[in-house]
């Protein structure tokens, strides 16, 4: 897909602030620093549409990016960022859960995990939550540029065995940094737009 005019539309922490149209919403979830905001930038070929940082904890709100009036990429704060105060972690967790459980327009959850590491306990909780909500989910093993090309398939298989032993979800490798495998990702996303 060639994106022409991706735009930041609104930040939200409560339902009244969500966009008031029925465009499908493709939502990025995953731990802090896994590359959710970078994923959005790389898919739309913009370096700074979504703000990123080498420090975890950059995204603090629900950010809606309108992609050519076709769909939204919805960027969420990551979990597992220990420097955030307990109080703020609870507040953020609550507004994320409210969004995931009440928004009628979520067409796909894009769940990012790090290709180099085992899923964290928070990743497992997020996986269980998505399955319980019955939301369609694509799992992306990001930062594939950090390992040898010859190891990519094995690592993706390992992650799937650990997180989704039934193997009924789609797992794909990706690199937001180098945009490798992005055609496979667009092919999958386009089914939900
Ligand atoms: N090597 C490599 N680095 C990446 C990749 N994707 C993201 N990064 C880097 O990882 C860091 C975190 O990226 P972000 O996109 O800000 O991560 P995030 O998941 O949005 O983090 P939070 O907003 O804290 O939840 C940045 O320094 C990115 O440049 C990737 O595929 N490969
Ligand atoms: Mg972010």
PDB file of C-alpha atoms and ligand atoms in Angstrom:
ATOM      1  CA  UNK A   1       0.000   0.000   0.000  1.00  0.00           C
ATOM      2  CA  UNK A   2       1.240   3.496  -0.840  1.00  0.00           C
ATOM      3  CA  UNK A   3       0.316   5.938   1.898  1.00  0.00           C
ATOM      4  CA  UNK A   4      -0.098   9.525   0.682  1.00  0.00           C
ATOM      5  CA  UNK A   5      -1.277  11.627   3.556  1.00  0.00           C
ATOM      6  CA  UNK A   6      -0.833  10.226   7.064  1.00  0.00           C
ATOM      7  CA  UNK A   7      -1.910  12.695   9.750  1.00  0.00           C
ATOM      8  CA  UNK A   8      -1.871  12.842  13.520  1.00  0.00           C
ATOM      9  CA  UNK A   9      -5.506  13.431  14.471  1.00  0.00           C
ATOM     10  CA  UNK A  10      -6.006  13.362  18.225  1.00  0.00           C
ATOM     11  CA  UNK A  11      -4.688  12.141  21.565  1.00  0.00           C
ATOM     12  CA  UNK A  12      -7.222  10.579  23.889  1.00  0.00           C
ATOM     13  CA  UNK A  13      -7.553   9.288  27.421  1.00  0.00           C
ATOM     14  CA  UNK A  14     -11.348   8.845  27.440  1.00  0.00           C
ATOM     15  CA  UNK A  15     -14.059   7.706  25.001  1.00  0.00           C
ATOM     16  CA  UNK A  16     -15.436  11.225  24.303  1.00  0.00           C
ATOM     17  CA  UNK A  17     -12.062  11.994  22.730  1.00  0.00           C
ATOM     18  CA  UNK A  18     -11.937   9.013  20.341  1.00  0.00           C
ATOM     19  CA  UNK A  19     -12.571   9.907  16.665  1.00  0.00           C
ATOM     20  CA  UNK A  20     -16.277  10.008  15.887  1.00  0.00           C
ATOM     21  CA  UNK A  21     -16.298   8.073  12.634  1.00  0.00           C
ATOM     22  CA  UNK A  22     -16.330   4.407  11.731  1.00  0.00           C
ATOM     23  CA  UNK A  23     -12.931   4.061  10.087  1.00  0.00           C
ATOM     24  CA  UNK A  24     -11.247   0.793  11.083  1.00  0.00           C
ATOM     25  CA  UNK A  25      -8.637   1.125  13.814  1.00  0.00           C
ATOM     26  CA  UNK A  26      -5.400  -0.884  13.745  1.00  0.00           C
ATOM     27  CA  UNK A  27      -3.969  -0.760  17.242  1.00  0.00           C
ATOM     28  CA  UNK A  28      -0.336  -1.147  18.303  1.00  0.00           C
ATOM     29  CA  UNK A  29       0.272  -2.889  21.623  1.00  0.00           C
ATOM     30  CA  UNK A  30       3.419  -4.180  23.310  1.00  0.00           C
ATOM     31  CA  UNK A  31       6.004  -3.415  25.936  1.00  0.00           C
ATOM     32  CA  UNK A  32       7.696  -0.025  26.136  1.00  0.00           C
ATOM     33  CA  UNK A  33      10.562   0.387  23.678  1.00  0.00           C
ATOM     34  CA  UNK A  34       9.591  -2.581  21.463  1.00  0.00           C
ATOM     35  CA  UNK A  35       9.024  -0.141  18.579  1.00  0.00           C
ATOM     36  CA  UNK A  36       5.257   0.548  18.310  1.00  0.00           C
ATOM     37  CA  UNK A  37       5.631   4.224  17.365  1.00  0.00           C
ATOM     38  CA  UNK A  38       8.543   3.376  15.046  1.00  0.00           C
ATOM     39  CA  UNK A  39       6.355   0.730  13.410  1.00  0.00           C
ATOM     40  CA  UNK A  40       3.780   3.377  12.464  1.00  0.00           C
ATOM     41  CA  UNK A  41       6.463   5.710  11.079  1.00  0.00           C
ATOM     42  CA  UNK A  42       8.071   2.951   9.039  1.00  0.00           C
ATOM     43  CA  UNK A  43       4.784   1.760   7.529  1.00  0.00           C
ATOM     44  CA  UNK A  44       3.842   5.264   6.375  1.00  0.00           C
ATOM     45  CA  UNK A  45       7.371   6.333   5.391  1.00  0.00           C
ATOM     46  CA  UNK A  46       7.583   9.242   7.791  1.00  0.00           C
ATOM     47  CA  UNK A  47      10.448   9.637  10.241  1.00  0.00           C
ATOM     48  CA  UNK A  48       8.679  11.772  12.822  1.00  0.00           C
ATOM     49  CA  UNK A  49       4.915  11.294  12.527  1.00  0.00           C
ATOM     50  CA  UNK A  50       4.831   9.352  15.805  1.00  0.00           C
ATOM     51  CA  UNK A  51       7.351  10.388  18.430  1.00  0.00           C
ATOM     52  CA  UNK A  52       9.898   7.737  19.343  1.00  0.00           C
ATOM     53  CA  UNK A  53      12.748   7.510  21.802  1.00  0.00           C
ATOM     54  CA  UNK A  54      15.592   5.224  22.737  1.00  0.00           C
ATOM     55  CA  UNK A  55      14.297   5.604  26.309  1.00  0.00           C
ATOM     56  CA  UNK A  56      11.184   3.551  27.122  1.00  0.00           C
ATOM     57  CA  UNK A  57       8.030   5.390  28.183  1.00  0.00           C
ATOM     58  CA  UNK A  58       7.796   7.877  25.300  1.00  0.00           C
ATOM     59  CA  UNK A  59       4.124   7.421  24.317  1.00  0.00           C
ATOM     60  CA  UNK A  60       1.849   8.372  27.226  1.00  0.00           C
ATOM     61  CA  UNK A  61      -1.577   8.820  25.535  1.00  0.00           C
ATOM     62  CA  UNK A  62      -3.780   7.018  23.010  1.00  0.00           C
ATOM     63  CA  UNK A  63      -2.675   8.623  19.732  1.00  0.00           C
ATOM     64  CA  UNK A  64      -4.825   8.326  16.617  1.00  0.00           C
ATOM     65  CA  UNK A  65      -3.128   8.651  13.206  1.00  0.00           C
ATOM     66  CA  UNK A  66      -5.509   9.039  10.283  1.00  0.00           C
ATOM     67  CA  UNK A  67      -4.056   7.191   7.299  1.00  0.00           C
ATOM     68  CA  UNK A  68      -5.456   8.630   4.052  1.00  0.00           C
ATOM     69  CA  UNK A  69      -8.985   8.601   5.513  1.00  0.00           C
ATOM     70  CA  UNK A  70      -8.866   4.810   5.085  1.00  0.00           C
ATOM     71  CA  UNK A  71      -8.060   3.691   8.604  1.00  0.00           C
ATOM     72  CA  UNK A  72      -6.332   4.703  11.835  1.00  0.00           C
ATOM     73  CA  UNK A  73      -3.105   3.500  13.311  1.00  0.00           C
ATOM     74  CA  UNK A  74      -3.663   3.807  17.050  1.00  0.00           C
ATOM     75  CA  UNK A  75      -0.469   4.106  19.085  1.00  0.00           C
ATOM     76  CA  UNK A  76      -0.697   3.096  22.737  1.00  0.00           C
ATOM     77  CA  UNK A  77       1.673   3.610  25.656  1.00  0.00           C
ATOM     78  CA  UNK A  78       3.780   0.507  26.262  1.00  0.00           C
ATOM     79  CA  UNK A  79       3.746  -1.569  29.431  1.00  0.00           C
ATOM     80  CA  UNK A  80       6.572  -2.646  31.690  1.00  0.00           C
ATOM     81  CA  UNK A  81       8.139   0.785  32.036  1.00  0.00           C
ATOM     82  CA  UNK A  82       9.398   0.677  35.595  1.00  0.00           C
ATOM     83  CA  UNK A  83      10.226   4.385  35.910  1.00  0.00           C
ATOM     84  CA  UNK A  84       6.573   5.374  35.614  1.00  0.00           C
ATOM     85  CA  UNK A  85       5.005   5.911  39.061  1.00  0.00           C
ATOM     86  CA  UNK A  86       2.639   3.188  40.294  1.00  0.00           C
ATOM     87  CA  UNK A  87      -0.174   5.732  40.201  1.00  0.00           C
ATOM     88  CA  UNK A  88       0.497   6.639  36.581  1.00  0.00           C
ATOM     89  CA  UNK A  89       0.857   2.960  35.580  1.00  0.00           C
ATOM     90  CA  UNK A  90      -2.619   2.304  36.996  1.00  0.00           C
ATOM     91  CA  UNK A  91      -4.091   5.365  35.271  1.00  0.00           C
ATOM     92  CA  UNK A  92      -2.543   4.417  31.907  1.00  0.00           C
ATOM     93  CA  UNK A  93      -3.545   0.751  32.295  1.00  0.00           C
ATOM     94  CA  UNK A  94      -7.140   1.812  32.987  1.00  0.00           C
ATOM     95  CA  UNK A  95      -7.526   4.078  29.977  1.00  0.00           C
ATOM     96  CA  UNK A  96      -5.908   1.487  27.692  1.00  0.00           C
ATOM     97  CA  UNK A  97      -8.250  -1.211  28.964  1.00  0.00           C
ATOM     98  CA  UNK A  98     -11.225   1.109  28.578  1.00  0.00           C
ATOM     99  CA  UNK A  99     -10.222   1.796  24.983  1.00  0.00           C
ATOM    100  CA  UNK A 100      -9.635  -1.872  24.102  1.00  0.00           C
ATOM    101  CA  UNK A 101     -12.899  -2.984  25.709  1.00  0.00           C
ATOM    102  CA  UNK A 102     -15.213  -0.210  24.455  1.00  0.00           C
ATOM    103  CA  UNK A 103     -14.043   0.938  21.034  1.00  0.00           C
ATOM    104  CA  UNK A 104     -16.321  -0.548  18.388  1.00  0.00           C
ATOM    105  CA  UNK A 105     -13.946   0.126  15.498  1.00  0.00           C
ATOM    106  CA  UNK A 106     -10.896  -1.930  16.377  1.00  0.00           C
ATOM    107  CA  UNK A 107     -10.322  -4.122  13.339  1.00  0.00           C
ATOM    108  CA  UNK A 108      -6.928  -5.537  14.297  1.00  0.00           C
ATOM    109  CA  UNK A 109      -4.489  -5.628  17.192  1.00  0.00           C
ATOM    110  CA  UNK A 110      -0.873  -5.524  16.063  1.00  0.00           C
ATOM    111  CA  UNK A 111       1.008  -6.999  18.993  1.00  0.00           C
ATOM    112  CA  UNK A 112       4.747  -6.270  18.878  1.00  0.00           C
ATOM    113  CA  UNK A 113       7.274  -8.452  20.651  1.00  0.00           C
ATOM    114  CA  UNK A 114      11.074  -8.360  20.499  1.00  0.00           C
ATOM    115  CA  UNK A 115      12.454 -11.076  18.217  1.00  0.00           C
ATOM    116  CA  UNK A 116      15.555 -11.420  20.402  1.00  0.00           C
ATOM    117  CA  UNK A 117      13.910 -12.181  23.723  1.00  0.00           C
ATOM    118  CA  UNK A 118      11.446 -14.562  25.330  1.00  0.00           C
ATOM    119  CA  UNK A 119       7.974 -13.071  25.824  1.00  0.00           C
ATOM    120  CA  UNK A 120       7.784 -11.274  29.189  1.00  0.00           C
ATOM    121  CA  UNK A 121       5.144 -12.052  31.822  1.00  0.00           C
ATOM    122  CA  UNK A 122       3.402  -8.820  30.752  1.00  0.00           C
ATOM    123  CA  UNK A 123       3.466 -10.011  27.114  1.00  0.00           C
ATOM    124  CA  UNK A 124       1.744 -13.212  28.264  1.00  0.00           C
ATOM    125  CA  UNK A 125      -0.880 -11.209  30.159  1.00  0.00           C
ATOM    126  CA  UNK A 126      -1.492  -9.043  27.105  1.00  0.00           C
ATOM    127  CA  UNK A 127      -1.785 -12.143  24.920  1.00  0.00           C
ATOM    128  CA  UNK A 128      -4.391 -13.651  27.298  1.00  0.00           C
ATOM    129  CA  UNK A 129      -6.282 -10.358  27.385  1.00  0.00           C
ATOM    130  CA  UNK A 130      -6.460 -10.131  23.574  1.00  0.00           C
ATOM    131  CA  UNK A 131      -7.609 -13.753  23.279  1.00  0.00           C
ATOM    132  CA  UNK A 132     -10.282 -13.210  25.951  1.00  0.00           C
ATOM    133  CA  UNK A 133     -11.560 -10.086  24.175  1.00  0.00           C
ATOM    134  CA  UNK A 134     -11.793 -12.091  20.954  1.00  0.00           C
ATOM    135  CA  UNK A 135     -10.024  -9.351  19.007  1.00  0.00           C
ATOM    136  CA  UNK A 136      -8.252 -10.257  15.730  1.00  0.00           C
ATOM    137  CA  UNK A 137      -4.515 -10.175  16.343  1.00  0.00           C
ATOM    138  CA  UNK A 138      -1.332 -10.188  14.290  1.00  0.00           C
ATOM    139  CA  UNK A 139       1.878 -10.784  16.212  1.00  0.00           C
ATOM    140  CA  UNK A 140       5.000  -9.095  14.928  1.00  0.00           C
ATOM    141  CA  UNK A 141       8.479 -10.073  16.031  1.00  0.00           C
ATOM    142  CA  UNK A 142      10.168  -6.682  15.689  1.00  0.00           C
ATOM    143  CA  UNK A 143      13.839  -5.671  15.537  1.00  0.00           C
ATOM    144  CA  UNK A 144      14.614  -8.494  13.097  1.00  0.00           C
ATOM    145  CA  UNK A 145      17.585  -6.420  11.866  1.00  0.00           C
ATOM    146  CA  UNK A 146      19.283  -7.266  15.182  1.00  0.00           C
ATOM    147  CA  UNK A 147      19.688 -10.963  14.330  1.00  0.00           C
ATOM    148  CA  UNK A 148      21.133 -12.877  11.369  1.00  0.00           C
ATOM    149  CA  UNK A 149      18.723 -13.354   8.472  1.00  0.00           C
ATOM    150  CA  UNK A 150      19.309 -17.109   8.685  1.00  0.00           C
ATOM    151  CA  UNK A 151      17.957 -17.149  12.255  1.00  0.00           C
ATOM    152  CA  UNK A 152      14.771 -15.177  11.672  1.00  0.00           C
ATOM    153  CA  UNK A 153      12.420 -18.092  10.899  1.00  0.00           C
ATOM    154  CA  UNK A 154      13.661 -20.092  13.881  1.00  0.00           C
ATOM    155  CA  UNK A 155      13.201 -17.209  16.292  1.00  0.00           C
ATOM    156  CA  UNK A 156       9.689 -16.479  15.011  1.00  0.00           C
ATOM    157  CA  UNK A 157       8.831 -20.170  15.483  1.00  0.00           C
ATOM    158  CA  UNK A 158      10.274 -20.170  18.980  1.00  0.00           C
ATOM    159  CA  UNK A 159       8.206 -17.126  19.962  1.00  0.00           C
ATOM    160  CA  UNK A 160       5.058 -18.662  18.535  1.00  0.00           C
ATOM    161  CA  UNK A 161       5.621 -21.912  20.431  1.00  0.00           C
ATOM    162  CA  UNK A 162       6.086 -19.933  23.651  1.00  0.00           C
ATOM    163  CA  UNK A 163       3.184 -17.525  23.280  1.00  0.00           C
ATOM    164  CA  UNK A 164       0.680 -19.277  21.032  1.00  0.00           C
ATOM    165  CA  UNK A 165       1.301 -23.050  21.199  1.00  0.00           C
ATOM    166  CA  UNK A 166      -1.941 -23.753  19.308  1.00  0.00           C
ATOM    167  CA  UNK A 167      -0.370 -21.801  16.428  1.00  0.00           C
ATOM    168  CA  UNK A 168      -3.664 -20.296  15.370  1.00  0.00           C
ATOM    169  CA  UNK A 169      -2.401 -16.698  15.175  1.00  0.00           C
ATOM    170  CA  UNK A 170      -0.228 -15.244  12.464  1.00  0.00           C
ATOM    171  CA  UNK A 171       3.348 -14.357  13.449  1.00  0.00           C
ATOM    172  CA  UNK A 172       5.547 -12.267  11.142  1.00  0.00           C
ATOM    173  CA  UNK A 173       9.075 -10.885  11.504  1.00  0.00           C
ATOM    174  CA  UNK A 174       9.706  -7.191  10.923  1.00  0.00           C
ATOM    175  CA  UNK A 175      12.212  -4.414  11.334  1.00  0.00           C
ATOM    176  CA  UNK A 176      10.908  -0.882  11.831  1.00  0.00           C
ATOM    177  CA  UNK A 177      14.477   0.291  11.499  1.00  0.00           C
ATOM    178  CA  UNK A 178      15.255  -1.329   8.148  1.00  0.00           C
ATOM    179  CA  UNK A 179      11.727  -2.000   6.833  1.00  0.00           C
ATOM    180  CA  UNK A 180      12.561  -5.580   5.988  1.00  0.00           C
ATOM    181  CA  UNK A 181       9.514  -7.806   5.368  1.00  0.00           C
ATOM    182  CA  UNK A 182       7.153  -4.790   5.173  1.00  0.00           C
ATOM    183  CA  UNK A 183       5.318  -6.168   2.110  1.00  0.00           C
ATOM    184  CA  UNK A 184       4.188  -9.205   4.111  1.00  0.00           C
ATOM    185  CA  UNK A 185       2.911  -6.884   6.814  1.00  0.00           C
ATOM    186  CA  UNK A 186       0.930  -4.676   4.406  1.00  0.00           C
ATOM    187  CA  UNK A 187      -0.574  -7.761   2.811  1.00  0.00           C
ATOM    188  CA  UNK A 188      -1.846  -8.840   6.220  1.00  0.00           C
ATOM    189  CA  UNK A 189      -2.987  -5.357   7.354  1.00  0.00           C
ATOM    190  CA  UNK A 190      -4.930  -4.753   4.166  1.00  0.00           C
ATOM    191  CA  UNK A 191      -7.309  -7.579   5.128  1.00  0.00           C
ATOM    192  CA  UNK A 192      -8.438  -5.421   8.066  1.00  0.00           C
ATOM    193  CA  UNK A 193      -8.745  -2.017   6.381  1.00  0.00           C
TER     194      UNK A 193
HETATM  195  N1  LIG B   1      17.315  -1.907  15.649  1.00  0.00           N
HETATM  196  C1  LIG B   1      16.020  -1.571  15.712  1.00  0.00           C
HETATM  197  N2  LIG B   1      15.619  -0.608  16.547  1.00  0.00           N
HETATM  198  C2  LIG B   1      14.293  -0.320  16.582  1.00  0.00           C
HETATM  199  C3  LIG B   1      13.341  -1.002  15.791  1.00  0.00           C
HETATM  200  N3  LIG B   1      12.108  -0.494  16.074  1.00  0.00           N
HETATM  201  C4  LIG B   1      12.303   0.474  16.990  1.00  0.00           C
HETATM  202  N4  LIG B   1      13.613   0.591  17.302  1.00  0.00           N
HETATM  203  C5  LIG B   1      14.223   1.526  18.271  1.00  0.00           C
HETATM  204  O1  LIG B   1      13.685   1.218  19.557  1.00  0.00           O
HETATM  205  C6  LIG B   1      13.517   2.408  20.328  1.00  0.00           C
HETATM  206  C7  LIG B   1      12.084   2.510  20.829  1.00  0.00           C
HETATM  207  O2  LIG B   1      11.217   2.731  19.738  1.00  0.00           O
HETATM  208  P1  LIG B   1       9.760   3.353  19.953  1.00  0.00           P
HETATM  209  O3  LIG B   1       9.082   3.258  18.625  1.00  0.00           O
HETATM  210  O4  LIG B   1       9.821   4.683  20.597  1.00  0.00           O
HETATM  211  O5  LIG B   1       9.125   2.268  20.980  1.00  0.00           O
HETATM  212  P2  LIG B   1       7.649   2.229  21.600  1.00  0.00           P
HETATM  213  O6  LIG B   1       7.234   0.797  21.597  1.00  0.00           O
HETATM  214  O7  LIG B   1       6.755   3.182  20.884  1.00  0.00           O
HETATM  215  O8  LIG B   1       7.917   2.690  23.094  1.00  0.00           O
HETATM  216  P3  LIG B   1       6.886   3.392  24.150  1.00  0.00           P
HETATM  217  O9  LIG B   1       6.307   4.606  23.487  1.00  0.00           O
HETATM  218  O10 LIG B   1       7.751   3.683  25.328  1.00  0.00           O
HETATM  219  O11 LIG B   1       5.842   2.359  24.473  1.00  0.00           O
HETATM  220  C8  LIG B   1      13.932   3.565  19.422  1.00  0.00           C
HETATM  221  O12 LIG B   1      15.273   3.892  19.716  1.00  0.00           O
HETATM  222  C9  LIG B   1      13.831   2.976  18.016  1.00  0.00           C
HETATM  223  O13 LIG B   1      14.714   3.576  17.085  1.00  0.00           O
HETATM  224  C10 LIG B   1      13.816  -2.037  14.918  1.00  0.00           C
HETATM  225  O14 LIG B   1      13.071  -2.715  14.193  1.00  0.00           O
HETATM  226  N5  LIG B   1      15.161  -2.278  14.919  1.00  0.00           N
HETATM  227 MG1  LIG B   2       5.695   4.823  21.538  1.00  0.00          MG
END
